[in-house]
Amino acid sequence: MEGGKPNLALVYQAVQALYHDPDPTGKERASVWLGELQRSMYAWEISDQLLQLKQDVESCYFAAQTMKMKIQTSFYELPPETHNALRDSLLTHIQNLKDLSPIIVTQLALAIADLALQMASWKGCVHTLIEKYNNDISSMPFLIEILTVLPEEVHSRSLRIGANRRTEIIEDLAYYSSTVVTLLTTCVEKTGSDEKMLIKVFRCLGSWFNLGILDSNFMASNQLLMVLFQVLQRDETSTNLHEAASDCVCSALYAIENVDTNMALALQLFQGVLTLETAYHMAVAREDLDKVLNYCRIFTELCETFLETTVRSPGQGMGDLRTLELLLICAGHPQYEVVEISFNFWYRLGEHLYKINDVALNTIFRPYIQRLLHCLARHCQLDPDHEGIPEDTDDFGEFRMRVSDLVKDVIFLVGSMECFSQLYSTLKEGNPPWEVTEAVLFIMAAIAKSVDPENNSTLSEVLQQVVLLPENVHMAVRYTSIELVGEMSEVVDRNPRFLDPVLNYLMKGLREKPLASAAAKAIHNICSVCRDHMAQHFQGLLDIARSLDSFALSTEAAVGLLRGTALVLARLPLEKIAECLSDLCAVQVMALKKLLADESTNGKSADPTVWLDRLAVIFRHTNPIVENGETHPCQKVIQEIWPVLSETLNTHQADNRIVERCCRCLRFAVRCVGKGSASLLQPLVTQMVSVYQVYPHSCFLYLGSILVDEYGMEEGCRQGLLDMLQALCMPTFQLLEQLNGLRNHPDTVDDLFRLATRFVQRSPVTLLSSSIIVHIIQCAIAATSLDHRDANCSVMKFVRDLVHAGVANDHEEDFQLRKQLIGQAMEQHGQQLITQLMHSCCFCLPPYTLPDVAEVLWEVMVFDRPTFCRWLENALKGLPKETSGGAVTVTHKQLTDFHKQVTSAEECKQVCWAIREFTRLFR
């Protein structure tokens, strides 16, 4: 904070403004100022004073939250000799403020827990806290709050206490766990029916279950377990207490996932949950949805825990199939939210049975899946008074999508064909109301693709019947029938006689606003699967494409139709492709020309992205088979369209979104004709470079990488491409060298290193011999610590491929030169690279990036093992050996073991395993 320590009156004023200023700008100013205060060194002392003065809830909450935040993120600011004083003052505050507000107690409890986890000198903190407070009933609520959050914070992301300290803490907590349970039991005995206290006790017990350290034999015979189930069996239990008890039982079930090693507790929980069926029915009768959902969560957790046992010994002991009956009872509840809770279990059961692949076992579970499917079909029914098409985006629409996914995953147990036939017969033989018909068609659409289309009379009959549906049936039935037809494109491909009636049916849908997008999607599916049969209908597709905007299509559906048309176009005879492609592009090109003309006459700027996206999808999917030596049929069309794209790009050069779409369109145009786009190379690169100097849109770097990929092997293009790279690098480095430049521009980092990697792959010597390579390597080293998935991946791939170019002897004549150039680069930057990588993976990068880091280390080691061993040793020496709380982060033995594991590794995945284990010491 500038200007020294602020006085308390000023802090009060800011807190009051934050909570009570009616003017939003005043609130915002206060928030920014208090944020700065929280980040400063003064925050420690000021929070302590505010808590001591206890003036009002807001100032105490701000102070408690600040304390917690400082301990979590800035504990290193305090010298070790102040730790005891901090602990004592926090305990005094929580005792003094225990009646002010529960949220303040929670923040202070978190602060105390986070301090205990980091402060190595505070031994046996659980024991000292219980000793200090357990005889005073008024201190019980905050003592239990501390004991609740302590186990939760052990794996907190914001505390980097490291694996050594974490192991030490977990062993310590396990040692005192039965003392905690005994305290909770005594507390229940003393306070009996005090509901708030019971809720706290259940939350605390659940927290210790979640850490997985309670002695299961001790728990099996513990009084608290009986209390839990009594609370859940009682009809008059309140909603809040019911939820706390349910959470606790779910945590207990989760904790005994390994049933065989927790037999006694498993049996108690198993029997306890089975007694809750009556209570479930009572909650249904009382229409208490909250309780119904809680019971369903418990039943699902029971099934998840005993899944292995149920599959291993169905119907015996704890493999009792009554557990599945409980879930099916829940599936029968009229509210779809209830059955949805159990989806993950049914998915896992299906996965298990699929892997085991035992016919006899499948037969045991088949009837349960059949009943489940029956329930799901019923839950998918729309309301009888629903009008129009089914909604995709509301909660119920999302539920139906999840049903569709689940049905696809478990249908093998019932048999796709058998299920499909059964569903169809309910439509054929009965005369169900529209909402039943629609739900049945919806489930049929989910499984249509998994039914074998070869000589399948039922599928053919369904297709024939669906396309004959009269236009006066409910709109939702027509909508879902169109989706079903789209899913049956394989059947159409095997039976081309259906193509005409199917297309006629879909064309009817395309002309009606509510059905248009679904029909377009179905036509797209038919085009993708029946490309050869559809060639004869190309003129019809072209007519649709020409008048695309006369149909009421979503953007996605319109692009899908063009994709389908392009896929069919690519199957036409070569001599026809150019003319047809020109026709297909004409509408979009005319529209772009009109926008440019309007702009120059009346200065109005309109958005061209719709037309650019449509051109992009046409170029992307028009990929005819062209023999060597033949001119690509699309080449002429793309040359004709280039001036319009170039002018559009110039006009909108300041708008990142439009420029991005222009580049995407050009990327697919270049990919479409490959080397055939040579005449565009010079003007395109010139325009890219000149716009990039003023507006550094990262998509130009990406487009550059496409050009290098296509032309980098051509001797005559290499120097021009290198000039392009150098011209693009200058503004890029200026952007990334700003304060937080790398973090604020991850897309630029991503695309810059894609471009550099393409150079390494296509023309390594050109890049390595240039003066720009030093700057690119230095930028890469700085960017290795960037925690951004795509950007980090690109940086690592660049470094890996760069070093690999000196390892891979591909018998090219430039191999020795490559090896020598990479040797020079490594000599200059190797130590810095390895040191930075080790620091990044210990302190900056999330675990999912580690395989990429491992590949870089592996390549450097393969390139020069002896030197790498020395670099790694130096990098490890620079790592901190203990935390600011005085705990050992990494022992000498752990350092030497890691060095040995990496340097003696015989394949890359051994390096990856070693890094995973090692970096846990710093998390």
Short mmCIF file of N, CA and C in Angstrom, two decimals, residues 86-193:
data_model
loop_
_atom_site.label_atom_id
_atom_site.label_comp_id
_atom_site.label_asym_id
_atom_site.label_seq_id
_atom_site.Cartn_x
_atom_site.Cartn_y
_atom_site.Cartn_z
N LEU A 86 0.38 -15.60 16.92
CA LEU A 86 -0.75 -15.58 15.98
C LEU A 86 -1.78 -16.63 16.36
N ARG A 87 -1.29 -17.83 16.66
CA ARG A 87 -2.21 -18.92 17.05
C ARG A 87 -3.02 -18.51 18.28
N ASP A 88 -2.32 -17.99 19.32
CA ASP A 88 -3.01 -17.65 20.57
C ASP A 88 -4.03 -16.54 20.34
N SER A 89 -3.67 -15.56 19.50
CA SER A 89 -4.61 -14.45 19.30
C SER A 89 -5.84 -14.93 18.51
N LEU A 90 -5.65 -15.84 17.54
CA LEU A 90 -6.80 -16.36 16.78
C LEU A 90 -7.75 -17.13 17.69
N LEU A 91 -7.17 -17.92 18.62
CA LEU A 91 -8.02 -18.69 19.55
C LEU A 91 -8.79 -17.75 20.49
N THR A 92 -8.12 -16.67 20.91
CA THR A 92 -8.81 -15.68 21.75
C THR A 92 -9.96 -15.04 20.97
N HIS A 93 -9.69 -14.65 19.70
CA HIS A 93 -10.73 -14.02 18.88
C HIS A 93 -11.94 -14.93 18.71
N ILE A 94 -11.69 -16.22 18.38
CA ILE A 94 -12.83 -17.10 18.09
C ILE A 94 -13.67 -17.29 19.35
N GLN A 95 -12.99 -17.28 20.52
CA GLN A 95 -13.75 -17.43 21.77
C GLN A 95 -14.58 -16.17 22.06
N ASN A 96 -13.98 -15.01 21.82
CA ASN A 96 -14.68 -13.75 22.10
C ASN A 96 -15.82 -13.47 21.12
N LEU A 97 -15.67 -13.98 19.87
CA LEU A 97 -16.65 -13.63 18.83
C LEU A 97 -17.64 -14.76 18.56
N LYS A 98 -17.62 -15.81 19.42
CA LYS A 98 -18.38 -17.02 19.08
C LYS A 98 -19.89 -16.79 18.94
N ASP A 99 -20.40 -15.71 19.61
CA ASP A 99 -21.84 -15.47 19.54
C ASP A 99 -22.22 -14.36 18.56
N LEU A 100 -21.21 -13.77 17.89
CA LEU A 100 -21.51 -12.62 17.02
C LEU A 100 -22.19 -13.07 15.72
N SER A 101 -21.59 -14.07 15.04
CA SER A 101 -22.17 -14.54 13.78
C SER A 101 -21.48 -15.83 13.36
N PRO A 102 -22.26 -16.83 12.93
CA PRO A 102 -21.64 -18.12 12.55
C PRO A 102 -20.66 -17.99 11.38
N ILE A 103 -20.90 -17.04 10.46
CA ILE A 103 -19.97 -16.96 9.32
C ILE A 103 -18.60 -16.46 9.75
N ILE A 104 -18.58 -15.63 10.82
CA ILE A 104 -17.28 -15.15 11.34
C ILE A 104 -16.55 -16.31 12.00
N VAL A 105 -17.31 -17.12 12.74
CA VAL A 105 -16.71 -18.30 13.39
C VAL A 105 -16.10 -19.23 12.34
N THR A 106 -16.82 -19.43 11.22
CA THR A 106 -16.29 -20.31 10.15
C THR A 106 -14.99 -19.76 9.57
N GLN A 107 -14.95 -18.45 9.29
CA GLN A 107 -13.73 -17.86 8.72
C GLN A 107 -12.54 -18.00 9.69
N LEU A 108 -12.81 -17.75 10.98
CA LEU A 108 -11.72 -17.88 11.97
C LEU A 108 -11.31 -19.34 12.14
N ALA A 109 -12.29 -20.24 12.09
CA ALA A 109 -11.97 -21.67 12.20
C ALA A 109 -11.07 -22.09 11.02
N LEU A 110 -11.39 -21.59 9.83
CA LEU A 110 -10.55 -21.89 8.66
C LEU A 110 -9.15 -21.32 8.85
N ALA A 111 -9.06 -20.12 9.39
CA ALA A 111 -7.75 -19.49 9.61
C ALA A 111 -6.93 -20.35 10.59
N ILE A 112 -7.59 -20.83 11.67
CA ILE A 112 -6.89 -21.65 12.67
C ILE A 112 -6.46 -22.98 12.04
N ALA A 113 -7.35 -23.59 11.25
CA ALA A 113 -7.02 -24.87 10.61
C ALA A 113 -5.85 -24.70 9.64
N ASP A 114 -5.91 -23.64 8.82
CA ASP A 114 -4.83 -23.43 7.83
C ASP A 114 -3.50 -23.12 8.52
N LEU A 115 -3.57 -22.46 9.68
CA LEU A 115 -2.36 -22.19 10.45
C LEU A 115 -1.80 -23.52 10.99
N ALA A 116 -2.69 -24.35 11.57
CA ALA A 116 -2.24 -25.62 12.15
C ALA A 116 -1.57 -26.50 11.09
N LEU A 117 -2.11 -26.48 9.87
CA LEU A 117 -1.55 -27.34 8.81
C LEU A 117 -0.16 -26.85 8.38
N GLN A 118 0.06 -25.54 8.45
CA GLN A 118 1.35 -25.00 7.98
C GLN A 118 2.39 -24.86 9.08
N MET A 119 1.92 -24.83 10.34
CA MET A 119 2.84 -24.51 11.44
C MET A 119 3.39 -25.81 12.04
N ALA A 120 4.57 -26.19 11.57
CA ALA A 120 5.12 -27.50 11.95
C ALA A 120 5.38 -27.60 13.46
N SER A 121 5.58 -26.43 14.11
CA SER A 121 5.92 -26.50 15.54
C SER A 121 4.69 -26.75 16.42
N TRP A 122 3.48 -26.63 15.85
CA TRP A 122 2.27 -26.88 16.63
C TRP A 122 1.96 -28.38 16.55
N LYS A 123 2.50 -29.13 17.47
CA LYS A 123 2.33 -30.59 17.44
C LYS A 123 0.99 -30.98 18.08
N GLY A 124 0.34 -32.03 17.54
CA GLY A 124 -0.90 -32.55 18.14
C GLY A 124 -1.95 -31.50 18.36
N CYS A 125 -2.24 -30.71 17.31
CA CYS A 125 -3.16 -29.57 17.49
C CYS A 125 -4.56 -30.04 17.91
N VAL A 126 -5.02 -31.19 17.38
CA VAL A 126 -6.36 -31.69 17.73
C VAL A 126 -6.42 -31.93 19.24
N HIS A 127 -5.38 -32.57 19.75
CA HIS A 127 -5.33 -32.91 21.17
C HIS A 127 -5.37 -31.63 22.03
N THR A 128 -4.53 -30.64 21.65
CA THR A 128 -4.47 -29.41 22.47
C THR A 128 -5.81 -28.67 22.45
N LEU A 129 -6.47 -28.64 21.28
CA LEU A 129 -7.75 -27.93 21.19
C LEU A 129 -8.82 -28.61 22.04
N ILE A 130 -8.87 -29.95 21.98
CA ILE A 130 -9.89 -30.68 22.75
C ILE A 130 -9.63 -30.51 24.25
N GLU A 131 -8.35 -30.64 24.65
CA GLU A 131 -7.99 -30.45 26.06
C GLU A 131 -8.47 -29.08 26.57
N LYS A 132 -8.26 -28.07 25.71
CA LYS A 132 -8.50 -26.68 26.12
C LYS A 132 -10.00 -26.38 26.26
N TYR A 133 -10.83 -26.94 25.36
CA TYR A 133 -12.22 -26.47 25.29
C TYR A 133 -13.30 -27.50 25.62
N ASN A 134 -12.94 -28.79 25.76
CA ASN A 134 -14.03 -29.77 25.77
C ASN A 134 -14.89 -29.74 27.03
N ASN A 135 -14.43 -29.07 28.09
CA ASN A 135 -15.26 -29.04 29.31
C ASN A 135 -16.22 -27.86 29.35
N ASP A 136 -16.07 -26.96 28.35
CA ASP A 136 -16.93 -25.77 28.36
C ASP A 136 -17.96 -25.91 27.25
N ILE A 137 -19.22 -26.16 27.62
CA ILE A 137 -20.26 -26.43 26.61
C ILE A 137 -20.46 -25.25 25.67
N SER A 138 -20.19 -24.00 26.14
CA SER A 138 -20.42 -22.84 25.28
C SER A 138 -19.33 -22.72 24.19
N SER A 139 -18.18 -23.40 24.41
CA SER A 139 -17.12 -23.38 23.39
C SER A 139 -17.30 -24.50 22.36
N MET A 140 -18.21 -25.43 22.66
CA MET A 140 -18.40 -26.59 21.78
C MET A 140 -18.64 -26.22 20.31
N PRO A 141 -19.58 -25.27 20.03
CA PRO A 141 -19.86 -24.98 18.61
C PRO A 141 -18.61 -24.60 17.82
N PHE A 142 -17.75 -23.71 18.39
CA PHE A 142 -16.58 -23.32 17.58
C PHE A 142 -15.50 -24.39 17.59
N LEU A 143 -15.41 -25.18 18.67
CA LEU A 143 -14.44 -26.29 18.67
C LEU A 143 -14.80 -27.28 17.57
N ILE A 144 -16.10 -27.61 17.48
CA ILE A 144 -16.54 -28.57 16.45
C ILE A 144 -16.35 -27.97 15.05
N GLU A 145 -16.54 -26.65 14.93
CA GLU A 145 -16.33 -26.00 13.63
C GLU A 145 -14.87 -26.14 13.19
N ILE A 146 -13.93 -25.92 14.14
CA ILE A 146 -12.49 -26.07 13.79
C ILE A 146 -12.22 -27.53 13.40
N LEU A 147 -12.78 -28.46 14.18
CA LEU A 147 -12.54 -29.89 13.90
C LEU A 147 -13.22 -30.34 12.61
N THR A 148 -14.22 -29.57 12.12
CA THR A 148 -14.88 -29.89 10.84
C THR A 148 -14.03 -29.43 9.67
N VAL A 149 -13.52 -28.19 9.78
CA VAL A 149 -12.79 -27.66 8.61
C VAL A 149 -11.36 -28.18 8.53
N LEU A 150 -10.81 -28.63 9.65
CA LEU A 150 -9.41 -29.11 9.64
C LEU A 150 -9.20 -30.25 8.62
N PRO A 151 -9.98 -31.34 8.69
CA PRO A 151 -9.77 -32.39 7.69
C PRO A 151 -10.09 -31.92 6.26
N GLU A 152 -11.04 -30.98 6.11
CA GLU A 152 -11.40 -30.50 4.77
C GLU A 152 -10.25 -29.73 4.14
N GLU A 153 -9.46 -29.05 4.97
CA GLU A 153 -8.39 -28.20 4.45
C GLU A 153 -7.11 -28.97 4.11
N VAL A 154 -7.04 -30.24 4.55
CA VAL A 154 -5.81 -31.02 4.32
C VAL A 154 -5.46 -31.06 2.83
N HIS A 155 -6.50 -31.21 2.00
CA HIS A 155 -6.24 -31.30 0.55
C HIS A 155 -6.58 -30.01 -0.18
N SER A 156 -6.61 -28.88 0.57
CA SER A 156 -6.99 -27.62 -0.05
C SER A 156 -5.98 -27.20 -1.12
N ARG A 157 -6.51 -26.72 -2.26
CA ARG A 157 -5.65 -26.29 -3.37
C ARG A 157 -4.85 -25.05 -3.01
N SER A 158 -5.44 -24.21 -2.11
CA SER A 158 -4.76 -22.93 -1.87
C SER A 158 -3.62 -23.05 -0.86
N LEU A 159 -3.48 -24.23 -0.23
CA LEU A 159 -2.35 -24.43 0.69
C LEU A 159 -1.34 -25.35 0.02
N ARG A 160 -0.16 -24.85 -0.23
CA ARG A 160 0.85 -25.73 -0.84
C ARG A 160 1.73 -26.28 0.27
N ILE A 161 1.20 -27.27 1.04
CA ILE A 161 1.99 -27.73 2.19
C ILE A 161 2.93 -28.87 1.82
N GLY A 162 2.71 -29.47 0.64
CA GLY A 162 3.61 -30.53 0.18
C GLY A 162 3.27 -31.89 0.75
N ALA A 163 3.66 -32.93 0.02
CA ALA A 163 3.27 -34.31 0.36
C ALA A 163 3.85 -34.78 1.70
N ASN A 164 5.08 -34.37 2.02
CA ASN A 164 5.68 -34.84 3.29
C ASN A 164 4.88 -34.35 4.48
N ARG A 165 4.59 -33.04 4.48
CA ARG A 165 3.83 -32.46 5.58
C ARG A 165 2.40 -33.04 5.60
N ARG A 166 1.83 -33.22 4.43
CA ARG A 166 0.45 -33.73 4.37
C ARG A 166 0.38 -35.13 4.98
N THR A 167 1.37 -35.97 4.67
CA THR A 167 1.40 -37.33 5.22
C THR A 167 1.51 -37.27 6.74
N GLU A 168 2.39 -36.39 7.21
CA GLU A 168 2.60 -36.23 8.66
C GLU A 168 1.28 -35.81 9.34
N ILE A 169 0.57 -34.86 8.71
CA ILE A 169 -0.69 -34.38 9.29
C ILE A 169 -1.74 -35.49 9.31
N ILE A 170 -1.86 -36.20 8.18
CA ILE A 170 -2.90 -37.25 8.11
C ILE A 170 -2.64 -38.32 9.16
N GLU A 171 -1.37 -38.68 9.36
CA GLU A 171 -1.05 -39.68 10.40
C GLU A 171 -1.43 -39.14 11.78
N ASP A 172 -1.17 -37.85 11.98
CA ASP A 172 -1.49 -37.21 13.26
C ASP A 172 -3.01 -37.19 13.50
N LEU A 173 -3.77 -36.82 12.45
CA LEU A 173 -5.22 -36.76 12.57
C LEU A 173 -5.80 -38.16 12.79
N ALA A 174 -5.23 -39.15 12.10
CA ALA A 174 -5.73 -40.53 12.26
C ALA A 174 -5.52 -40.98 13.71
N TYR A 175 -4.40 -40.59 14.29
CA TYR A 175 -4.06 -40.99 15.66
C TYR A 175 -5.10 -40.45 16.65
N TYR A 176 -5.57 -39.22 16.40
CA TYR A 176 -6.52 -38.59 17.34
C TYR A 176 -7.98 -38.75 16.92
N SER A 177 -8.23 -39.52 15.80
CA SER A 177 -9.59 -39.54 15.26
C SER A 177 -10.62 -40.11 16.24
N SER A 178 -10.22 -41.16 16.98
CA SER A 178 -11.22 -41.74 17.89
C SER A 178 -11.52 -40.79 19.06
N THR A 179 -10.52 -39.96 19.43
CA THR A 179 -10.76 -38.94 20.46
C THR A 179 -11.84 -37.96 19.98
N VAL A 180 -11.76 -37.60 18.68
CA VAL A 180 -12.74 -36.67 18.12
C VAL A 180 -14.13 -37.30 18.12
N VAL A 181 -14.21 -38.58 17.68
CA VAL A 181 -15.52 -39.24 17.62
C VAL A 181 -16.11 -39.35 19.03
N THR A 182 -15.26 -39.66 20.01
CA THR A 182 -15.73 -39.76 21.40
C THR A 182 -16.26 -38.39 21.86
N LEU A 183 -15.55 -37.33 21.50
CA LEU A 183 -16.01 -35.98 21.85
C LEU A 183 -17.40 -35.72 21.25
N LEU A 184 -17.57 -36.10 19.97
CA LEU A 184 -18.86 -35.86 19.29
C LEU A 184 -19.97 -36.67 19.96
N THR A 185 -19.64 -37.93 20.33
CA THR A 185 -20.64 -38.79 20.99
C THR A 185 -21.08 -38.16 22.32
N THR A 186 -20.10 -37.74 23.11
CA THR A 186 -20.40 -37.11 24.40
C THR A 186 -21.26 -35.87 24.19
N CYS A 187 -20.93 -35.11 23.16
CA CYS A 187 -21.64 -33.89 22.86
C CYS A 187 -23.12 -34.18 22.58
N VAL A 188 -23.39 -35.25 21.82
CA VAL A 188 -24.78 -35.63 21.52
C VAL A 188 -25.50 -36.05 22.80
N GLU A 189 -24.77 -36.80 23.64
CA GLU A 189 -25.38 -37.25 24.90
C GLU A 189 -25.76 -36.04 25.77
N LYS A 190 -24.87 -35.03 25.81
CA LYS A 190 -25.12 -33.87 26.68
C LYS A 190 -26.22 -32.96 26.13
N THR A 191 -26.20 -32.74 24.79
CA THR A 191 -27.14 -31.74 24.24
C THR A 191 -28.39 -32.39 23.68
N GLY A 192 -28.36 -33.71 23.55
CA GLY A 192 -29.55 -34.48 23.18
C GLY A 192 -30.27 -33.97 21.96
N SER A 193 -31.37 -33.25 22.19
CA SER A 193 -32.24 -32.92 21.07
C SER A 193 -31.97 -31.54 20.48
#
